[in-house]
PDB file of C-alpha atoms in Angstrom:
ATOM      1  CA  UNK A   1       2.829  21.607   2.201  1.00  0.00           C
ATOM      2  CA  UNK A   2       3.966  21.845   5.815  1.00  0.00           C
ATOM      3  CA  UNK A   3       7.647  21.126   6.453  1.00  0.00           C
ATOM      4  CA  UNK A   4       7.904  17.333   6.498  1.00  0.00           C
ATOM      5  CA  UNK A   5      11.422  17.434   7.908  1.00  0.00           C
ATOM      6  CA  UNK A   6      10.105  19.380  10.884  1.00  0.00           C
ATOM      7  CA  UNK A   7       7.220  16.960  11.327  1.00  0.00           C
ATOM      8  CA  UNK A   8       9.621  14.020  11.537  1.00  0.00           C
ATOM      9  CA  UNK A   9      11.692  15.632  14.299  1.00  0.00           C
ATOM     10  CA  UNK A  10      11.570  13.481  17.468  1.00  0.00           C
ATOM     11  CA  UNK A  11       9.675  10.706  15.646  1.00  0.00           C
ATOM     12  CA  UNK A  12      11.118   7.322  16.574  1.00  0.00           C
ATOM     13  CA  UNK A  13      10.931   5.269  13.408  1.00  0.00           C
ATOM     14  CA  UNK A  14      10.870   1.490  13.794  1.00  0.00           C
ATOM     15  CA  UNK A  15      14.144  -0.244  13.056  1.00  0.00           C
ATOM     16  CA  UNK A  16      14.072  -1.814   9.627  1.00  0.00           C
ATOM     17  CA  UNK A  17      14.898  -5.546   9.852  1.00  0.00           C
ATOM     18  CA  UNK A  18      17.868  -6.742   7.804  1.00  0.00           C
ATOM     19  CA  UNK A  19      15.681  -8.927   5.618  1.00  0.00           C
ATOM     20  CA  UNK A  20      13.577  -5.915   4.600  1.00  0.00           C
ATOM     21  CA  UNK A  21      16.668  -3.817   3.846  1.00  0.00           C
ATOM     22  CA  UNK A  22      18.051  -6.585   1.666  1.00  0.00           C
ATOM     23  CA  UNK A  23      14.752  -6.988  -0.176  1.00  0.00           C
ATOM     24  CA  UNK A  24      14.397  -3.230  -0.772  1.00  0.00           C
ATOM     25  CA  UNK A  25      17.929  -3.183  -2.206  1.00  0.00           C
ATOM     26  CA  UNK A  26      16.969  -5.839  -4.757  1.00  0.00           C
ATOM     27  CA  UNK A  27      14.133  -3.645  -6.066  1.00  0.00           C
ATOM     28  CA  UNK A  28      16.726  -1.339  -7.610  1.00  0.00           C
ATOM     29  CA  UNK A  29      18.189  -4.116  -9.781  1.00  0.00           C
ATOM     30  CA  UNK A  30      17.096  -4.320 -13.417  1.00  0.00           C
ATOM     31  CA  UNK A  31      16.464  -8.034 -12.995  1.00  0.00           C
ATOM     32  CA  UNK A  32      15.286  -9.730  -9.817  1.00  0.00           C
ATOM     33  CA  UNK A  33      18.306 -11.488  -8.245  1.00  0.00           C
ATOM     34  CA  UNK A  34      16.816 -14.865  -7.346  1.00  0.00           C
ATOM     35  CA  UNK A  35      19.419 -15.996  -4.837  1.00  0.00           C
ATOM     36  CA  UNK A  36      19.529 -12.633  -3.030  1.00  0.00           C
ATOM     37  CA  UNK A  37      15.765 -12.636  -2.538  1.00  0.00           C
ATOM     38  CA  UNK A  38      15.570 -16.291  -1.561  1.00  0.00           C
ATOM     39  CA  UNK A  39      18.466 -16.167   0.908  1.00  0.00           C
ATOM     40  CA  UNK A  40      17.195 -12.938   2.509  1.00  0.00           C
ATOM     41  CA  UNK A  41      13.775 -14.471   3.206  1.00  0.00           C
ATOM     42  CA  UNK A  42      15.164 -17.877   4.230  1.00  0.00           C
ATOM     43  CA  UNK A  43      17.128 -16.260   7.075  1.00  0.00           C
ATOM     44  CA  UNK A  44      13.833 -15.476   8.825  1.00  0.00           C
ATOM     45  CA  UNK A  45      11.942 -18.701   9.665  1.00  0.00           C
ATOM     46  CA  UNK A  46       8.845 -16.838  10.907  1.00  0.00           C
ATOM     47  CA  UNK A  47       8.625 -14.833   7.694  1.00  0.00           C
ATOM     48  CA  UNK A  48       9.145 -17.977   5.612  1.00  0.00           C
ATOM     49  CA  UNK A  49       6.301 -19.720   7.443  1.00  0.00           C
ATOM     50  CA  UNK A  50       4.033 -16.720   6.929  1.00  0.00           C
ATOM     51  CA  UNK A  51       4.762 -16.645   3.197  1.00  0.00           C
ATOM     52  CA  UNK A  52       3.998 -20.355   2.890  1.00  0.00           C
ATOM     53  CA  UNK A  53       0.657 -19.710   4.641  1.00  0.00           C
ATOM     54  CA  UNK A  54      -0.087 -16.856   2.253  1.00  0.00           C
ATOM     55  CA  UNK A  55       0.837 -18.969  -0.773  1.00  0.00           C
ATOM     56  CA  UNK A  56      -1.683 -21.583   0.371  1.00  0.00           C
ATOM     57  CA  UNK A  57      -4.496 -19.033   0.726  1.00  0.00           C
ATOM     58  CA  UNK A  58      -7.464 -19.136  -1.615  1.00  0.00           C
ATOM     59  CA  UNK A  59      -6.264 -15.982  -3.352  1.00  0.00           C
ATOM     60  CA  UNK A  60      -3.572 -17.776  -5.311  1.00  0.00           C
ATOM     61  CA  UNK A  61      -5.589 -20.899  -6.109  1.00  0.00           C
ATOM     62  CA  UNK A  62      -2.483 -23.048  -6.469  1.00  0.00           C
ATOM     63  CA  UNK A  63      -2.871 -26.565  -7.879  1.00  0.00           C
ATOM     64  CA  UNK A  64      -1.203 -28.154  -4.855  1.00  0.00           C
ATOM     65  CA  UNK A  65      -0.281 -27.344  -1.266  1.00  0.00           C
ATOM     66  CA  UNK A  66       2.959 -25.390  -0.809  1.00  0.00           C
ATOM     67  CA  UNK A  67       5.265 -26.691   1.916  1.00  0.00           C
ATOM     68  CA  UNK A  68       8.541 -24.818   1.319  1.00  0.00           C
ATOM     69  CA  UNK A  69       9.853 -21.386   0.357  1.00  0.00           C
ATOM     70  CA  UNK A  70      11.210 -22.742  -2.922  1.00  0.00           C
ATOM     71  CA  UNK A  71       7.780 -24.109  -3.826  1.00  0.00           C
ATOM     72  CA  UNK A  72       6.177 -20.775  -2.972  1.00  0.00           C
ATOM     73  CA  UNK A  73       8.627 -18.945  -5.213  1.00  0.00           C
ATOM     74  CA  UNK A  74       8.140 -21.470  -8.003  1.00  0.00           C
ATOM     75  CA  UNK A  75       4.340 -21.407  -7.937  1.00  0.00           C
ATOM     76  CA  UNK A  76       3.570 -17.839  -6.828  1.00  0.00           C
ATOM     77  CA  UNK A  77       6.527 -16.128  -8.493  1.00  0.00           C
ATOM     78  CA  UNK A  78       9.687 -14.516  -7.149  1.00  0.00           C
ATOM     79  CA  UNK A  79       8.448 -10.959  -7.604  1.00  0.00           C
ATOM     80  CA  UNK A  80       5.168 -11.645  -5.812  1.00  0.00           C
ATOM     81  CA  UNK A  81       6.895 -13.467  -2.953  1.00  0.00           C
ATOM     82  CA  UNK A  82       9.311 -10.561  -2.501  1.00  0.00           C
ATOM     83  CA  UNK A  83       6.423  -8.091  -2.465  1.00  0.00           C
ATOM     84  CA  UNK A  84       4.489 -10.131   0.112  1.00  0.00           C
ATOM     85  CA  UNK A  85       7.622 -10.490   2.247  1.00  0.00           C
ATOM     86  CA  UNK A  86       8.207  -6.740   2.257  1.00  0.00           C
ATOM     87  CA  UNK A  87       4.573  -6.025   3.102  1.00  0.00           C
ATOM     88  CA  UNK A  88       4.730  -8.500   5.977  1.00  0.00           C
ATOM     89  CA  UNK A  89       7.911  -6.866   7.283  1.00  0.00           C
ATOM     90  CA  UNK A  90       6.331  -3.393   7.128  1.00  0.00           C
ATOM     91  CA  UNK A  91       3.179  -4.541   8.914  1.00  0.00           C
ATOM     92  CA  UNK A  92       5.249  -6.151  11.650  1.00  0.00           C
ATOM     93  CA  UNK A  93       7.135  -2.921  12.382  1.00  0.00           C
ATOM     94  CA  UNK A  94       4.144  -0.983  13.680  1.00  0.00           C
ATOM     95  CA  UNK A  95       2.252  -1.606  16.885  1.00  0.00           C
ATOM     96  CA  UNK A  96      -1.464  -0.979  17.157  1.00  0.00           C
ATOM     97  CA  UNK A  97      -2.180   2.605  18.194  1.00  0.00           C
ATOM     98  CA  UNK A  98      -5.061   3.993  20.286  1.00  0.00           C
ATOM     99  CA  UNK A  99      -7.862   5.445  18.203  1.00  0.00           C
ATOM    100  CA  UNK A 100      -7.036   3.448  15.058  1.00  0.00           C
ATOM    101  CA  UNK A 101      -9.007   0.258  14.447  1.00  0.00           C
ATOM    102  CA  UNK A 102      -6.120  -2.119  13.688  1.00  0.00           C
ATOM    103  CA  UNK A 103      -8.221  -4.743  11.925  1.00  0.00           C
ATOM    104  CA  UNK A 104      -9.892  -2.151   9.712  1.00  0.00           C
ATOM    105  CA  UNK A 105      -6.557  -0.416   9.052  1.00  0.00           C
ATOM    106  CA  UNK A 106      -4.774  -3.505   7.726  1.00  0.00           C
ATOM    107  CA  UNK A 107      -7.846  -4.737   5.880  1.00  0.00           C
ATOM    108  CA  UNK A 108      -8.028  -1.415   4.042  1.00  0.00           C
ATOM    109  CA  UNK A 109      -4.293  -1.574   3.329  1.00  0.00           C
ATOM    110  CA  UNK A 110      -4.774  -4.968   1.682  1.00  0.00           C
ATOM    111  CA  UNK A 111      -7.737  -3.675  -0.323  1.00  0.00           C
ATOM    112  CA  UNK A 112      -5.820  -0.620  -1.555  1.00  0.00           C
ATOM    113  CA  UNK A 113      -2.949  -2.890  -2.578  1.00  0.00           C
ATOM    114  CA  UNK A 114      -5.307  -5.220  -4.431  1.00  0.00           C
ATOM    115  CA  UNK A 115      -7.061  -2.457  -6.344  1.00  0.00           C
ATOM    116  CA  UNK A 116      -3.728  -0.783  -7.130  1.00  0.00           C
ATOM    117  CA  UNK A 117      -2.476  -4.003  -8.692  1.00  0.00           C
ATOM    118  CA  UNK A 118      -5.720  -4.450 -10.632  1.00  0.00           C
ATOM    119  CA  UNK A 119      -5.469  -0.928 -12.051  1.00  0.00           C
ATOM    120  CA  UNK A 120      -1.770  -1.405 -12.803  1.00  0.00           C
ATOM    121  CA  UNK A 121      -2.558  -4.558 -14.775  1.00  0.00           C
ATOM    122  CA  UNK A 122      -5.219  -2.676 -16.704  1.00  0.00           C
ATOM    123  CA  UNK A 123      -2.792   0.132 -17.527  1.00  0.00           C
ATOM    124  CA  UNK A 124       0.279  -2.006 -18.165  1.00  0.00           C
ATOM    125  CA  UNK A 125       2.126  -0.615 -15.124  1.00  0.00           C
ATOM    126  CA  UNK A 126       4.421  -2.446 -12.697  1.00  0.00           C
ATOM    127  CA  UNK A 127       2.159  -4.859 -10.800  1.00  0.00           C
ATOM    128  CA  UNK A 128       4.306  -5.600  -7.754  1.00  0.00           C
ATOM    129  CA  UNK A 129       5.421  -1.992  -7.285  1.00  0.00           C
ATOM    130  CA  UNK A 130       1.798  -0.858  -7.412  1.00  0.00           C
ATOM    131  CA  UNK A 131       0.693  -3.534  -4.927  1.00  0.00           C
ATOM    132  CA  UNK A 132       3.461  -2.698  -2.475  1.00  0.00           C
ATOM    133  CA  UNK A 133       2.931   1.067  -2.726  1.00  0.00           C
ATOM    134  CA  UNK A 134      -0.785   0.504  -2.133  1.00  0.00           C
ATOM    135  CA  UNK A 135      -0.093  -1.573   0.943  1.00  0.00           C
ATOM    136  CA  UNK A 136       2.312   1.038   2.342  1.00  0.00           C
ATOM    137  CA  UNK A 137       0.087   4.021   1.612  1.00  0.00           C
ATOM    138  CA  UNK A 138      -1.693   4.276   4.972  1.00  0.00           C
ATOM    139  CA  UNK A 139       1.389   3.779   7.178  1.00  0.00           C
ATOM    140  CA  UNK A 140       1.682   7.553   7.449  1.00  0.00           C
ATOM    141  CA  UNK A 141      -1.290   7.649   9.805  1.00  0.00           C
ATOM    142  CA  UNK A 142       0.608   5.453  12.262  1.00  0.00           C
ATOM    143  CA  UNK A 143       3.453   7.987  12.229  1.00  0.00           C
ATOM    144  CA  UNK A 144       0.916  10.793  12.736  1.00  0.00           C
ATOM    145  CA  UNK A 145      -0.435   8.865  15.723  1.00  0.00           C
ATOM    146  CA  UNK A 146       3.010   8.934  17.285  1.00  0.00           C
ATOM    147  CA  UNK A 147       3.720  12.597  16.551  1.00  0.00           C
ATOM    148  CA  UNK A 148       0.237  14.059  17.091  1.00  0.00           C
ATOM    149  CA  UNK A 149      -1.920  11.483  18.915  1.00  0.00           C
ATOM    150  CA  UNK A 150      -4.410  14.178  19.929  1.00  0.00           C
ATOM    151  CA  UNK A 151      -5.424  14.537  16.257  1.00  0.00           C
ATOM    152  CA  UNK A 152      -6.327  10.887  15.701  1.00  0.00           C
ATOM    153  CA  UNK A 153      -9.926  11.081  17.049  1.00  0.00           C
ATOM    154  CA  UNK A 154     -10.712  13.880  14.592  1.00  0.00           C
ATOM    155  CA  UNK A 155      -8.931  12.124  11.710  1.00  0.00           C
ATOM    156  CA  UNK A 156     -10.760   8.866  12.423  1.00  0.00           C
ATOM    157  CA  UNK A 157     -14.186  10.380  13.014  1.00  0.00           C
ATOM    158  CA  UNK A 158     -17.104   8.440  11.590  1.00  0.00           C
ATOM    159  CA  UNK A 159     -18.492   7.975   9.035  1.00  0.00           C
ATOM    160  CA  UNK A 160     -15.465   7.167   6.871  1.00  0.00           C
ATOM    161  CA  UNK A 161     -16.510   8.638   3.533  1.00  0.00           C
ATOM    162  CA  UNK A 162     -14.151   7.993   0.610  1.00  0.00           C
ATOM    163  CA  UNK A 163     -11.403  10.608   0.611  1.00  0.00           C
ATOM    164  CA  UNK A 164     -12.613  12.121   3.875  1.00  0.00           C
ATOM    165  CA  UNK A 165      -9.565  11.096   5.873  1.00  0.00           C
ATOM    166  CA  UNK A 166      -7.249  12.969   3.506  1.00  0.00           C
ATOM    167  CA  UNK A 167      -9.408  16.098   3.794  1.00  0.00           C
ATOM    168  CA  UNK A 168      -9.382  15.964   7.603  1.00  0.00           C
ATOM    169  CA  UNK A 169      -5.634  15.358   7.753  1.00  0.00           C
ATOM    170  CA  UNK A 170      -4.897  18.261   5.437  1.00  0.00           C
ATOM    171  CA  UNK A 171      -7.209  20.526   7.440  1.00  0.00           C
ATOM    172  CA  UNK A 172      -5.644  19.552  10.764  1.00  0.00           C
ATOM    173  CA  UNK A 173      -2.002  19.070   9.781  1.00  0.00           C
ATOM    174  CA  UNK A 174      -1.445  20.775   6.443  1.00  0.00           C
ATOM    175  CA  UNK A 175      -0.720  17.479   4.667  1.00  0.00           C
ATOM    176  CA  UNK A 176      -2.142  13.993   4.277  1.00  0.00           C
ATOM    177  CA  UNK A 177      -0.872  10.618   5.461  1.00  0.00           C
ATOM    178  CA  UNK A 178       0.285   9.855   1.908  1.00  0.00           C
ATOM    179  CA  UNK A 179       2.992  12.521   2.140  1.00  0.00           C
ATOM    180  CA  UNK A 180       4.079  11.158   5.528  1.00  0.00           C
ATOM    181  CA  UNK A 181       4.301   7.668   4.040  1.00  0.00           C
ATOM    182  CA  UNK A 182       6.331   9.031   1.122  1.00  0.00           C
ATOM    183  CA  UNK A 183       8.866  10.556   3.518  1.00  0.00           C
ATOM    184  CA  UNK A 184       8.948   7.296   5.452  1.00  0.00           C
ATOM    185  CA  UNK A 185       9.627   5.386   2.219  1.00  0.00           C
ATOM    186  CA  UNK A 186      12.332   7.880   1.286  1.00  0.00           C
ATOM    187  CA  UNK A 187      14.089   7.436   4.630  1.00  0.00           C
ATOM    188  CA  UNK A 188      13.859   3.673   4.255  1.00  0.00           C
ATOM    189  CA  UNK A 189      15.409   3.931   0.766  1.00  0.00           C
ATOM    190  CA  UNK A 190      12.528   2.548  -1.250  1.00  0.00           C
ATOM    191  CA  UNK A 191      12.846   3.170  -5.003  1.00  0.00           C
ATOM    192  CA  UNK A 192      12.196   6.764  -6.093  1.00  0.00           C
ATOM    193  CA  UNK A 193       9.244   5.612  -8.206  1.00  0.00           C
ATOM    194  CA  UNK A 194       7.400   4.367  -5.115  1.00  0.00           C
ATOM    195  CA  UNK A 195       8.246   7.523  -3.143  1.00  0.00           C
ATOM    196  CA  UNK A 196       6.942   9.707  -5.978  1.00  0.00           C
ATOM    197  CA  UNK A 197       3.754   7.668  -6.292  1.00  0.00           C
ATOM    198  CA  UNK A 198       3.020   7.982  -2.580  1.00  0.00           C
ATOM    199  CA  UNK A 199       3.896  11.672  -2.580  1.00  0.00           C
ATOM    200  CA  UNK A 200       1.358  12.457  -5.304  1.00  0.00           C
ATOM    201  CA  UNK A 201      -1.387   9.980  -4.370  1.00  0.00           C
ATOM    202  CA  UNK A 202      -3.607  12.402  -2.494  1.00  0.00           C
ATOM    203  CA  UNK A 203      -3.928  14.873  -5.404  1.00  0.00           C
ATOM    204  CA  UNK A 204      -2.278  13.329  -8.472  1.00  0.00           C
ATOM    205  CA  UNK A 205      -3.684  15.762 -11.034  1.00  0.00           C
ATOM    206  CA  UNK A 206      -2.067  18.702  -9.220  1.00  0.00           C
ATOM    207  CA  UNK A 207       1.389  17.169  -9.638  1.00  0.00           C
ATOM    208  CA  UNK A 208       3.596  18.085 -12.591  1.00  0.00           C
ATOM    209  CA  UNK A 209       4.558  15.953 -14.347  1.00  0.00           C
ATOM    210  CA  UNK A 210       1.646  13.623 -13.741  1.00  0.00           C
ATOM    211  CA  UNK A 211       2.675  10.454 -11.889  1.00  0.00           C
ATOM    212  CA  UNK A 212       0.774   7.409 -13.110  1.00  0.00           C
ATOM    213  CA  UNK A 213       1.425   5.485  -9.898  1.00  0.00           C
ATOM    214  CA  UNK A 214       0.055   8.407  -7.892  1.00  0.00           C
ATOM    215  CA  UNK A 215      -3.136   8.282  -9.953  1.00  0.00           C
ATOM    216  CA  UNK A 216      -3.405   4.528  -9.495  1.00  0.00           C
ATOM    217  CA  UNK A 217      -2.981   4.848  -5.718  1.00  0.00           C
ATOM    218  CA  UNK A 218      -5.559   7.641  -5.548  1.00  0.00           C
ATOM    219  CA  UNK A 219      -8.232   5.582  -7.298  1.00  0.00           C
ATOM    220  CA  UNK A 220      -7.283   2.383  -5.448  1.00  0.00           C
ATOM    221  CA  UNK A 221      -7.736   4.116  -2.107  1.00  0.00           C
ATOM    222  CA  UNK A 222     -11.166   5.438  -3.037  1.00  0.00           C
ATOM    223  CA  UNK A 223     -12.253   2.033  -4.369  1.00  0.00           C
ATOM    224  CA  UNK A 224     -11.104   0.366  -1.135  1.00  0.00           C
ATOM    225  CA  UNK A 225     -12.856   2.938   1.067  1.00  0.00           C
ATOM    226  CA  UNK A 226     -16.090   2.715  -0.873  1.00  0.00           C
ATOM    227  CA  UNK A 227     -16.020  -1.076  -0.901  1.00  0.00           C
ATOM    228  CA  UNK A 228     -15.314  -1.404   2.819  1.00  0.00           C
ATOM    229  CA  UNK A 229     -17.144   1.590   4.288  1.00  0.00           C
ATOM    230  CA  UNK A 230     -20.025   2.522   1.988  1.00  0.00           C
ATOM    231  CA  UNK A 231     -20.670  -0.290  -0.515  1.00  0.00           C
ATOM    232  CA  UNK A 232     -22.309   0.729  -3.777  1.00  0.00           C
ATOM    233  CA  UNK A 233     -23.153  -0.950  -7.049  1.00  0.00           C
ATOM    234  CA  UNK A 234     -20.249  -1.121  -9.531  1.00  0.00           C
ATOM    235  CA  UNK A 235     -21.840   1.650 -11.595  1.00  0.00           C
ATOM    236  CA  UNK A 236     -22.269   3.960  -8.582  1.00  0.00           C
ATOM    237  CA  UNK A 237     -18.765   3.125  -7.337  1.00  0.00           C
ATOM    238  CA  UNK A 238     -17.120   4.120 -10.610  1.00  0.00           C
ATOM    239  CA  UNK A 239     -19.334   7.206 -10.891  1.00  0.00           C
ATOM    240  CA  UNK A 240     -18.013   8.310  -7.487  1.00  0.00           C
ATOM    241  CA  UNK A 241     -14.403   8.345  -8.717  1.00  0.00           C
ATOM    242  CA  UNK A 242     -12.936  11.718  -9.779  1.00  0.00           C
ATOM    243  CA  UNK A 243     -13.341  12.031 -13.544  1.00  0.00           C
ATOM    244  CA  UNK A 244     -10.182  14.143 -13.756  1.00  0.00           C
ATOM    245  CA  UNK A 245      -8.053  11.209 -12.578  1.00  0.00           C
ATOM    246  CA  UNK A 246      -9.773   8.510 -14.627  1.00  0.00           C
ATOM    247  CA  UNK A 247      -9.501  10.757 -17.688  1.00  0.00           C
ATOM    248  CA  UNK A 248      -5.770  11.345 -17.299  1.00  0.00           C
ATOM    249  CA  UNK A 249      -5.231   7.616 -16.817  1.00  0.00           C
ATOM    250  CA  UNK A 250      -7.395   6.984 -19.911  1.00  0.00           C
ATOM    251  CA  UNK A 251      -9.669   4.567 -18.091  1.00  0.00           C
ATOM    252  CA  UNK A 252     -13.037   3.802 -19.668  1.00  0.00           C
ATOM    253  CA  UNK A 253     -15.894   4.044 -17.155  1.00  0.00           C
ATOM    254  CA  UNK A 254     -17.938   1.312 -18.827  1.00  0.00           C
ATOM    255  CA  UNK A 255     -14.993  -1.086 -18.764  1.00  0.00           C
ATOM    256  CA  UNK A 256     -14.316  -0.338 -15.090  1.00  0.00           C
ATOM    257  CA  UNK A 257     -17.958  -0.982 -14.182  1.00  0.00           C
ATOM    258  CA  UNK A 258     -17.960  -4.282 -16.049  1.00  0.00           C
ATOM    259  CA  UNK A 259     -14.675  -5.569 -14.583  1.00  0.00           C
ATOM    260  CA  UNK A 260     -14.584  -4.032 -11.067  1.00  0.00           C
ATOM    261  CA  UNK A 261     -13.457  -6.770  -8.636  1.00  0.00           C
ATOM    262  CA  UNK A 262     -15.345  -7.132  -5.324  1.00  0.00           C
ATOM    263  CA  UNK A 263     -13.391  -5.862  -2.344  1.00  0.00           C
ATOM    264  CA  UNK A 264     -13.888  -9.164  -0.498  1.00  0.00           C
ATOM    265  CA  UNK A 265     -11.393 -10.825  -2.812  1.00  0.00           C
ATOM    266  CA  UNK A 266      -8.589  -8.624  -1.490  1.00  0.00           C
ATOM    267  CA  UNK A 267      -9.143  -8.953   2.258  1.00  0.00           C
ATOM    268  CA  UNK A 268      -9.421 -12.721   2.654  1.00  0.00           C
ATOM    269  CA  UNK A 269      -5.978 -13.001   4.251  1.00  0.00           C
ATOM    270  CA  UNK A 270      -3.676 -10.730   6.243  1.00  0.00           C
ATOM    271  CA  UNK A 271       0.085 -10.295   5.972  1.00  0.00           C
ATOM    272  CA  UNK A 272       0.324  -9.522   9.674  1.00  0.00           C
TER     273      UNK A 272
END
């Protein structure tokens, strides 16, 4: 892999807001500290309003309308609210960049997050960690756009076949956006488990020891790209996934075909 430290030289990273720093710090606690999470979010009225809007979206199907942060936490769950808050903070840090379709970028990020959580639930992995890592996964391309904007047209060339972006990035840069995102997460002090998952997502089977989160993120990305860019039947979608990864994760193809969620269910609302 090319020297990531060298790549990050002269890159101006966005300043992490205090609320995001506080929320990241709580991810390292064995138990979620309710008051720390609640007070961190409550300090930001705009973020609070956004979370209330998200809680009222069709995705959560709540029995009544949410009108306060406390209600959102009570009905959606503290862990989920924290994850959504962090995702919203991350999305707000990056401006749209020339050559990258912003709407498509964030829609795909939401789809990757959704499929990552679905796979994590299937495998008994951490749901919120998987969702957040999936949402963060593509942020590396926005850093690439700052460091090497001349490469973006080639990276974003059409058509967007599943996995094609990683191949083009590795050919042009020597690494994929997932490794850039991992370094970004490391510098922002995300938990080591998320950093490792991002670091191995592009080629999880090549990593020793195997990282389950990396495998989840790899499959989630392919499912999102297929669903959004080249829709197939559930059977053809699962057949297009790398058997080496599904085998290591011990995922049954027939079960995946039968239970594969439609991508539309993950992109009905934006955290931006």
